[in-house]
Amino acid sequence: MASKKQRIGVLTSGGDAPGLNAVIRAVVKSASSLGWEVIGIHDGFEGLLGTKSYRVLTNADVQGLLPRGGTILRTTNKGHFGPRRSDELSEADPYVRAVKSIEEMGLRALITIGGEGTQRIALELHKLGAPVIGVPKTIDNDLAGTDRTFGFDTALQVATDAIDRLHTTAASHNRVMVLEVMGRHTGWIALHAGLSGGADVILIPEIPFSIERVAEKVHARDVQGSAFSIIVVAEGARPRGGQEMYIAEGRLGGIGHWVGEQLERLTGKDVRVVVLGHLQRGGSPSPYDRLLSTRYGAAAVQAAARGIYGEMVALRGQDIVTVPLAEACGYLNRVRPHSDLVLCARSLGIVFGDEL
Ligand code: F6P
C-alpha cells in the first residue's frame, strides 16, 4: 500500500515584513522536492480556529513570489492568542483549539514565520505538543537567538535612501530635518541607517537623550559652517526621565514631532519632520533579505525532515542553525550602548543625546 503523503503547514503572523513571500516560496519548493504537501494557513494563527482557513500551496502557487512584498497568506497581530491564562486544557482555549486543528489537518510540522510575539505563541503550542518550527522575521531586528531577522535589511535600505534625500533638501534650505523610523523597543534601524546615511544625531530607545544636548549639536554645526542637520529618531526613543510616546493605545509615534518642536524652540531654526512609517515594511525585499528568507525557508523544511520541533531557524555567523524557541522568546536583542557600532558613531561626531 502507498504510504500517506507527508504534510506540513506554514503561516505568517504579526506585522508584515519584506521577505515573507520568499520564505513561503522556499518552504513550498523544498517540501515539494521531498514529495511533501504544503498547507498555507490564512491570517496567522487565526486560520487554525473555527472553520479553519487554509489552502494547499503548490510550486505553481509560488511562482514569481521571490521579489513580492507582503504575504500571500495574509497576517494578523495576535488575534485570539493573548497570554495563556491557565494551564487547564479547556476547549475554549484558542491554544488548545489550534493544537487540535494541527492534529486534524495531519501536519507533521507547522512553520511559524514571525517576530517575538509569534514565536511566543508557537512556544505555547509546542508545550501543548504541536510540532512547530519558527522562522525569525521583523524589520526591527530585535528577535533574540539569531544574528539577523529578515526584513531588516530592506527597511534599512528604505531608511538610508530617505536620509540621502533629506540631506539634499536640508542643505538647500539650511534646515533641520528629523526622520522618525520604526523600532519599537530597539534602535537597530535608526543606528544602521543613521550611520549609513551620515546623520548628525541618532536617538534610540536604548540611550535616553537630552533634547538640550541635541540642540547644542545643531548649534555647533551652524557655528562650524554646516547650517543644516539630520536627526534620525527611532519611534521608541524617549527623553531622559520621560516615557515613550504613543499616538493611540499600543501604537508608538509622536517622538519625531516632539523632537522637531523642541528643536525649533531651542535653536530658532526651521525644522521639518518626516515619519517614514510603513514605507519601511512594504515593497520588494532586498537581495540580502531574499537570500536570508530563502535560506530560512529551506532550513525550516530540513528541520521538519529531521524531526526538530520547538526550535527556530537562526543565522549564526555564516551558518543557519536552529535554536530553542524559549531562547528566542527569552529576551530582546537590543543595541548595546557600548557596542562597537555606537562607539564608531560617536568617534565620527554623531551625537546620541546622552553626552555630557
Ligand atoms: O515590529 C515591527 C513594527 O514595524 C514596529 O517597528 C512598529 O512599531 C510596529 O511594527 C507597527 O505595527 P502595526 O502598524 O502593524 O501595528
Coordinates of C-alpha atoms and ligand atoms in Angstrom, one line a residue:
M1 CA 0.0 0.0 0.0
A2 CA 1.3 3.5 -0.9
S3 CA 2.3 5.5 2.2
K4 CA 0.3 8.6 3.1
K5 CA 1.7 11.8 1.7
Q6 CA 3.5 13.9 4.3
R7 CA 2.0 17.4 5.0
I8 CA 3.4 20.5 6.6
G9 CA 1.8 23.8 7.4
V10 CA 3.1 27.3 7.1
L11 CA 1.7 30.6 8.4
T12 CA 2.7 34.2 8.7
S13 CA 1.9 36.2 11.8
G14 CA 2.5 39.7 13.3
G15 CA 3.4 42.8 11.3
D16 CA 4.4 42.0 7.7
A17 CA 8.0 42.4 6.5
P18 CA 9.7 42.1 3.1
G19 CA 10.7 38.5 2.6
L20 CA 7.6 36.7 3.9
N21 CA 6.6 35.5 0.5
A22 CA 10.2 34.5 -0.2
V23 CA 10.1 32.2 2.9
I24 CA 6.8 30.7 1.8
R25 CA 8.2 30.0 -1.7
A26 CA 11.3 28.3 -0.3
V27 CA 9.2 26.2 2.1
V28 CA 7.0 25.0 -0.8
K29 CA 9.8 24.3 -3.2
S30 CA 11.9 22.5 -0.6
A31 CA 9.0 20.5 0.6
S32 CA 7.9 19.6 -2.9
S33 CA 11.4 18.2 -3.6
L34 CA 10.8 15.8 -0.6
G35 CA 7.4 14.9 -2.1
W36 CA 5.6 16.6 0.7
E37 CA 2.4 18.7 0.5
V38 CA 2.3 22.2 2.0
I39 CA -0.8 23.8 3.6
G40 CA -0.8 27.6 3.7
I41 CA -2.8 28.8 6.7
H42 CA -4.5 32.2 6.3
D43 CA -4.4 35.1 8.7
G44 CA -1.8 33.8 11.0
F45 CA -2.8 31.5 13.9
E46 CA -6.4 32.7 13.4
G47 CA -6.7 30.4 10.4
L48 CA -6.4 27.4 12.8
L49 CA -9.6 28.4 14.6
G50 CA -13.3 28.0 13.8
T51 CA -13.9 26.5 10.4
K52 CA -10.2 26.9 9.6
S53 CA -9.0 28.9 6.7
Y54 CA -6.2 27.4 4.5
R55 CA -5.2 26.1 1.1
V56 CA -2.8 23.7 -0.5
L57 CA 0.3 25.5 -1.9
T58 CA 1.9 24.0 -5.0
N59 CA 5.0 25.1 -6.9
A60 CA 2.7 26.9 -9.4
D61 CA 1.3 29.0 -6.5
V62 CA 4.7 30.3 -5.5
Q63 CA 5.9 31.2 -9.0
G64 CA 7.1 34.8 -9.2
L65 CA 6.9 35.2 -5.4
L66 CA 10.5 35.8 -4.6
P67 CA 10.5 39.6 -5.1
R68 CA 7.0 40.2 -4.0
G69 CA 6.4 42.2 -0.7
G70 CA 3.7 41.4 1.8
T71 CA 2.4 37.8 2.4
I72 CA 0.0 35.8 0.2
L73 CA -1.3 34.1 3.3
R74 CA -2.1 37.4 5.0
T75 CA -1.3 38.1 8.6
T76 CA -2.8 39.2 11.9
N77 CA -1.4 40.6 15.2
K78 CA -2.0 38.1 18.0
G79 CA -5.8 37.9 17.4
H80 CA -7.3 35.4 19.9
F81 CA -3.8 34.4 21.1
G82 CA -3.2 36.6 24.1
P83 CA -1.2 35.3 27.1
R84 CA -2.5 31.9 28.3
R85 CA -4.5 32.4 31.5
S86 CA -4.2 29.0 32.9
D87 CA -2.7 25.6 32.2
E88 CA -6.1 24.0 32.1
L89 CA -6.9 22.2 28.8
S90 CA -10.3 23.8 28.2
E91 CA -12.0 23.6 24.8
A92 CA -12.5 27.3 24.9
D93 CA -8.7 27.9 25.0
P94 CA -7.6 29.1 21.5
Y95 CA -4.2 27.4 22.0
V96 CA -5.9 24.0 22.7
R97 CA -8.2 24.5 19.7
A98 CA -5.2 25.4 17.5
V99 CA -3.3 22.2 18.5
K100 CA -6.4 20.2 17.8
S101 CA -6.6 21.7 14.3
I102 CA -3.0 20.9 13.6
E103 CA -3.7 17.3 14.5
E104 CA -6.9 17.2 12.5
M105 CA -5.0 18.6 9.5
G106 CA -2.4 15.9 9.8
L107 CA 0.6 18.3 9.9
R108 CA 3.9 16.7 10.6
A109 CA 5.2 20.3 11.2
L110 CA 3.9 23.8 11.4
I111 CA 6.3 26.6 10.2
T112 CA 5.5 29.8 12.1
I113 CA 7.0 32.9 10.4
G114 CA 7.1 35.9 12.6
G115 CA 8.7 38.0 15.3
E116 CA 8.8 37.7 19.1
G117 CA 5.0 37.7 19.6
T118 CA 4.6 34.9 17.0
Q119 CA 7.4 32.7 18.4
R120 CA 5.9 33.1 21.9
I121 CA 2.6 31.7 20.6
A122 CA 4.5 29.0 18.8
L123 CA 6.3 28.1 22.0
E124 CA 2.9 27.8 23.9
L125 CA 1.6 25.5 21.1
H126 CA 4.8 23.4 21.3
K127 CA 4.3 23.0 25.1
L128 CA 0.9 21.5 24.2
G129 CA 2.5 19.1 21.9
A130 CA 2.4 20.8 18.5
P131 CA 5.4 20.2 16.1
V132 CA 6.3 23.9 15.5
I133 CA 9.4 25.3 13.8
G134 CA 9.9 29.1 13.9
V135 CA 11.3 31.4 11.3
P136 CA 12.6 34.8 12.5
K137 CA 11.0 37.9 10.9
T138 CA 10.9 41.6 11.9
I139 CA 12.2 44.8 10.3
D140 CA 13.2 45.8 13.9
N141 CA 15.8 43.1 14.1
D142 CA 15.0 42.7 17.8
L143 CA 14.5 39.0 18.0
A144 CA 17.0 37.1 20.2
G145 CA 18.7 33.9 19.2
T146 CA 19.6 35.0 15.7
D147 CA 22.2 37.4 14.2
R148 CA 19.6 38.8 11.8
T149 CA 15.9 38.7 11.1
F150 CA 14.7 39.0 7.5
G151 CA 13.1 42.3 6.6
F152 CA 15.6 44.4 8.5
D153 CA 17.9 44.9 5.5
T154 CA 15.1 46.2 3.3
A155 CA 13.9 48.6 5.9
L156 CA 17.5 49.8 6.4
Q157 CA 17.7 50.5 2.6
V158 CA 14.5 52.5 2.6
A159 CA 15.6 54.5 5.7
T160 CA 19.0 55.2 4.3
D161 CA 17.5 56.3 1.0
A162 CA 15.2 58.7 2.9
I163 CA 18.2 60.2 4.7
D164 CA 20.1 60.7 1.4
R165 CA 17.1 62.5 0.0
L166 CA 16.6 64.6 3.2
H167 CA 20.3 65.6 3.0
T168 CA 20.0 67.5 -0.3
T169 CA 16.8 69.4 0.7
A170 CA 18.1 70.1 4.2
A171 CA 21.3 71.6 2.8
S172 CA 19.5 73.7 0.2
H173 CA 17.3 75.3 2.9
N174 CA 19.7 75.4 5.9
R175 CA 17.1 73.3 7.8
V176 CA 17.0 70.7 10.5
M177 CA 15.4 67.5 9.2
V178 CA 14.0 65.0 11.7
L179 CA 13.4 61.5 10.4
E180 CA 11.3 59.1 12.6
V181 CA 12.0 55.5 11.7
M182 CA 10.5 52.3 13.1
G183 CA 12.0 50.5 16.1
R184 CA 9.5 49.8 18.8
H185 CA 11.9 48.7 21.5
T186 CA 15.3 48.8 19.8
G187 CA 17.2 51.3 17.7
W188 CA 18.7 49.0 15.0
I189 CA 17.1 50.7 12.0
A190 CA 17.9 54.2 13.4
L191 CA 21.5 53.3 14.2
H192 CA 22.4 51.4 11.0
A193 CA 20.5 53.9 8.7
G194 CA 21.9 56.9 10.6
L195 CA 25.5 55.6 10.1
S196 CA 24.9 54.6 6.5
G197 CA 23.2 57.9 5.7
G198 CA 25.6 60.2 7.6
A199 CA 23.2 61.5 10.2
D200 CA 24.4 64.1 12.7
V201 CA 22.2 62.8 15.6
I202 CA 20.8 59.3 16.3
L203 CA 18.2 58.8 19.0
I204 CA 17.4 55.3 20.1
P205 CA 15.4 53.6 22.8
E206 CA 18.5 52.1 24.4
I207 CA 20.0 55.6 25.1
P208 CA 17.6 58.1 26.6
F209 CA 18.5 61.6 25.4
S210 CA 18.7 65.2 26.5
I211 CA 17.0 67.5 23.9
E212 CA 19.3 70.3 25.0
R213 CA 22.3 68.2 24.0
V214 CA 20.8 67.6 20.6
A215 CA 20.1 71.4 20.2
E216 CA 23.8 72.0 21.1
K217 CA 24.9 69.7 18.3
V218 CA 22.7 71.6 15.8
H219 CA 24.1 74.9 17.0
A220 CA 27.7 73.6 16.9
R221 CA 27.2 72.6 13.3
D222 CA 25.9 76.1 12.5
V223 CA 29.0 77.6 14.0
Q224 CA 31.2 75.3 12.0
G225 CA 29.5 76.4 8.8
S226 CA 27.2 73.4 8.3
A227 CA 23.9 75.2 8.7
F228 CA 21.8 72.1 8.3
S229 CA 21.4 68.9 10.4
I230 CA 19.9 65.5 10.0
I231 CA 18.4 63.8 13.1
V232 CA 17.3 60.2 13.0
V233 CA 15.0 59.1 15.8
A234 CA 13.6 55.6 16.5
E235 CA 9.8 55.6 17.2
G236 CA 10.5 54.1 20.7
A237 CA 13.2 56.7 21.7
R238 CA 12.5 58.8 24.8
P239 CA 13.9 61.8 26.5
R240 CA 15.8 61.2 29.7
G241 CA 13.3 60.8 32.6
G242 CA 10.4 60.7 30.1
Q243 CA 8.3 58.0 28.5
E244 CA 7.9 56.5 25.0
M245 CA 5.2 58.4 23.1
Y246 CA 2.0 56.9 21.6
I247 CA -0.4 58.2 19.0
A248 CA -3.1 55.7 20.1
E249 CA -3.3 52.8 22.5
G250 CA -0.5 50.4 21.7
R251 CA 0.7 52.4 18.7
L252 CA 4.0 54.2 19.2
G253 CA 4.5 57.5 17.4
G254 CA 4.9 61.2 18.0
I255 CA 8.5 61.4 19.2
G256 CA 9.7 62.8 15.8
H257 CA 7.3 65.7 16.0
W258 CA 8.1 66.3 19.7
V259 CA 11.9 66.5 18.8
G260 CA 11.1 68.8 15.9
E261 CA 9.0 71.2 18.0
Q262 CA 11.6 71.3 20.8
L263 CA 14.5 71.9 18.4
E264 CA 12.6 74.8 16.7
R265 CA 12.1 76.3 20.1
L266 CA 15.7 75.8 21.3
T267 CA 17.6 76.7 18.1
G268 CA 15.2 79.0 16.3
K269 CA 15.9 77.1 13.2
D270 CA 13.5 76.0 10.5
V271 CA 12.7 72.3 11.2
R272 CA 10.8 69.7 9.2
V273 CA 9.7 66.3 10.4
V274 CA 9.3 63.1 8.3
V275 CA 7.7 60.0 9.7
L276 CA 8.8 57.1 7.4
G277 CA 6.2 54.6 8.8
H278 CA 5.1 51.6 6.8
L279 CA 7.1 52.5 3.7
Q280 CA 9.8 50.6 5.7
R281 CA 7.7 47.4 5.7
G282 CA 6.2 47.4 2.2
G283 CA 7.6 46.5 -1.2
S284 CA 10.1 44.2 -2.6
P285 CA 12.8 42.6 -0.3
S286 CA 16.4 43.5 -0.9
P287 CA 18.7 40.8 -2.4
Y288 CA 20.1 40.1 1.1
D289 CA 16.6 39.6 2.5
R290 CA 15.6 37.4 -0.4
L291 CA 18.6 35.2 0.2
L292 CA 18.1 35.1 4.0
S293 CA 14.4 34.3 3.7
T294 CA 15.2 31.6 1.2
R295 CA 17.8 30.0 3.4
Y296 CA 15.4 30.2 6.4
G297 CA 12.5 28.6 4.5
A298 CA 14.7 25.7 3.2
A299 CA 16.2 25.2 6.7
A300 CA 12.8 25.0 8.3
V301 CA 11.8 22.2 6.0
Q302 CA 15.1 20.5 6.7
A303 CA 14.4 20.8 10.4
A304 CA 10.9 19.2 9.8
A305 CA 12.6 16.3 7.9
R306 CA 14.9 15.7 10.9
G307 CA 12.0 15.9 13.4
I308 CA 13.4 19.0 15.1
Y309 CA 10.5 20.8 16.8
G310 CA 10.2 23.6 19.3
E311 CA 13.1 25.3 17.7
M312 CA 13.6 28.4 15.5
V313 CA 15.9 28.6 12.5
A314 CA 18.5 31.3 13.0
L315 CA 21.6 32.9 11.4
R316 CA 24.8 32.4 13.4
G317 CA 27.9 33.8 11.7
Q318 CA 27.8 32.2 8.2
D319 CA 25.5 29.3 9.1
I320 CA 21.8 28.7 9.5
V321 CA 21.3 26.7 12.7
T322 CA 18.3 26.0 15.0
V323 CA 17.9 27.5 18.5
P324 CA 15.2 26.6 21.1
L325 CA 12.1 28.8 20.8
A326 CA 12.5 29.5 24.5
E327 CA 15.8 31.2 23.8
A328 CA 14.3 33.4 21.0
C329 CA 11.5 34.5 23.3
G330 CA 13.6 34.9 26.4
Y331 CA 14.8 38.5 25.9
L332 CA 15.0 41.2 23.2
N333 CA 18.1 41.7 21.0
R334 CA 18.9 45.4 21.9
V335 CA 21.6 47.7 20.8
R336 CA 24.3 47.7 23.4
P337 CA 25.2 51.3 24.3
H338 CA 28.9 50.5 24.5
S339 CA 29.0 48.3 21.4
D340 CA 31.4 48.9 18.6
L341 CA 28.7 50.4 16.4
V342 CA 27.8 53.0 18.9
L343 CA 31.4 53.8 19.6
C344 CA 32.1 54.1 15.9
A345 CA 29.3 56.6 15.5
R346 CA 30.5 58.6 18.5
S347 CA 34.0 58.7 17.1
L348 CA 32.6 60.3 13.9
G349 CA 31.0 63.0 16.0
I350 CA 27.5 61.6 15.8
V351 CA 25.5 62.6 18.9
F352 CA 23.1 60.3 20.8
G353 CA 21.9 63.0 23.2
D354 CA 23.5 61.4 26.3
E355 CA 26.9 63.2 26.1
L356 CA 28.0 65.3 29.0
Ligands
F6P1 O1 7.6 45.3 15.0 C1 7.6 45.9 13.7 C2 6.9 47.2 13.6 O2 7.1 47.6 12.3 C3 7.3 48.2 14.7 O3 8.5 48.8 14.4 C4 6.1 49.1 14.7 O4 6.0 49.8 15.9 C5 5.0 48.2 14.5 O5 5.5 47.1 13.8 C6 3.8 48.8 13.9 O6 2.9 47.8 13.6 P1 1.4 48.0 13.1 O7 1.3 49.3 12.4 O8 1.2 46.9 12.1 O9 0.6 47.9 14.3

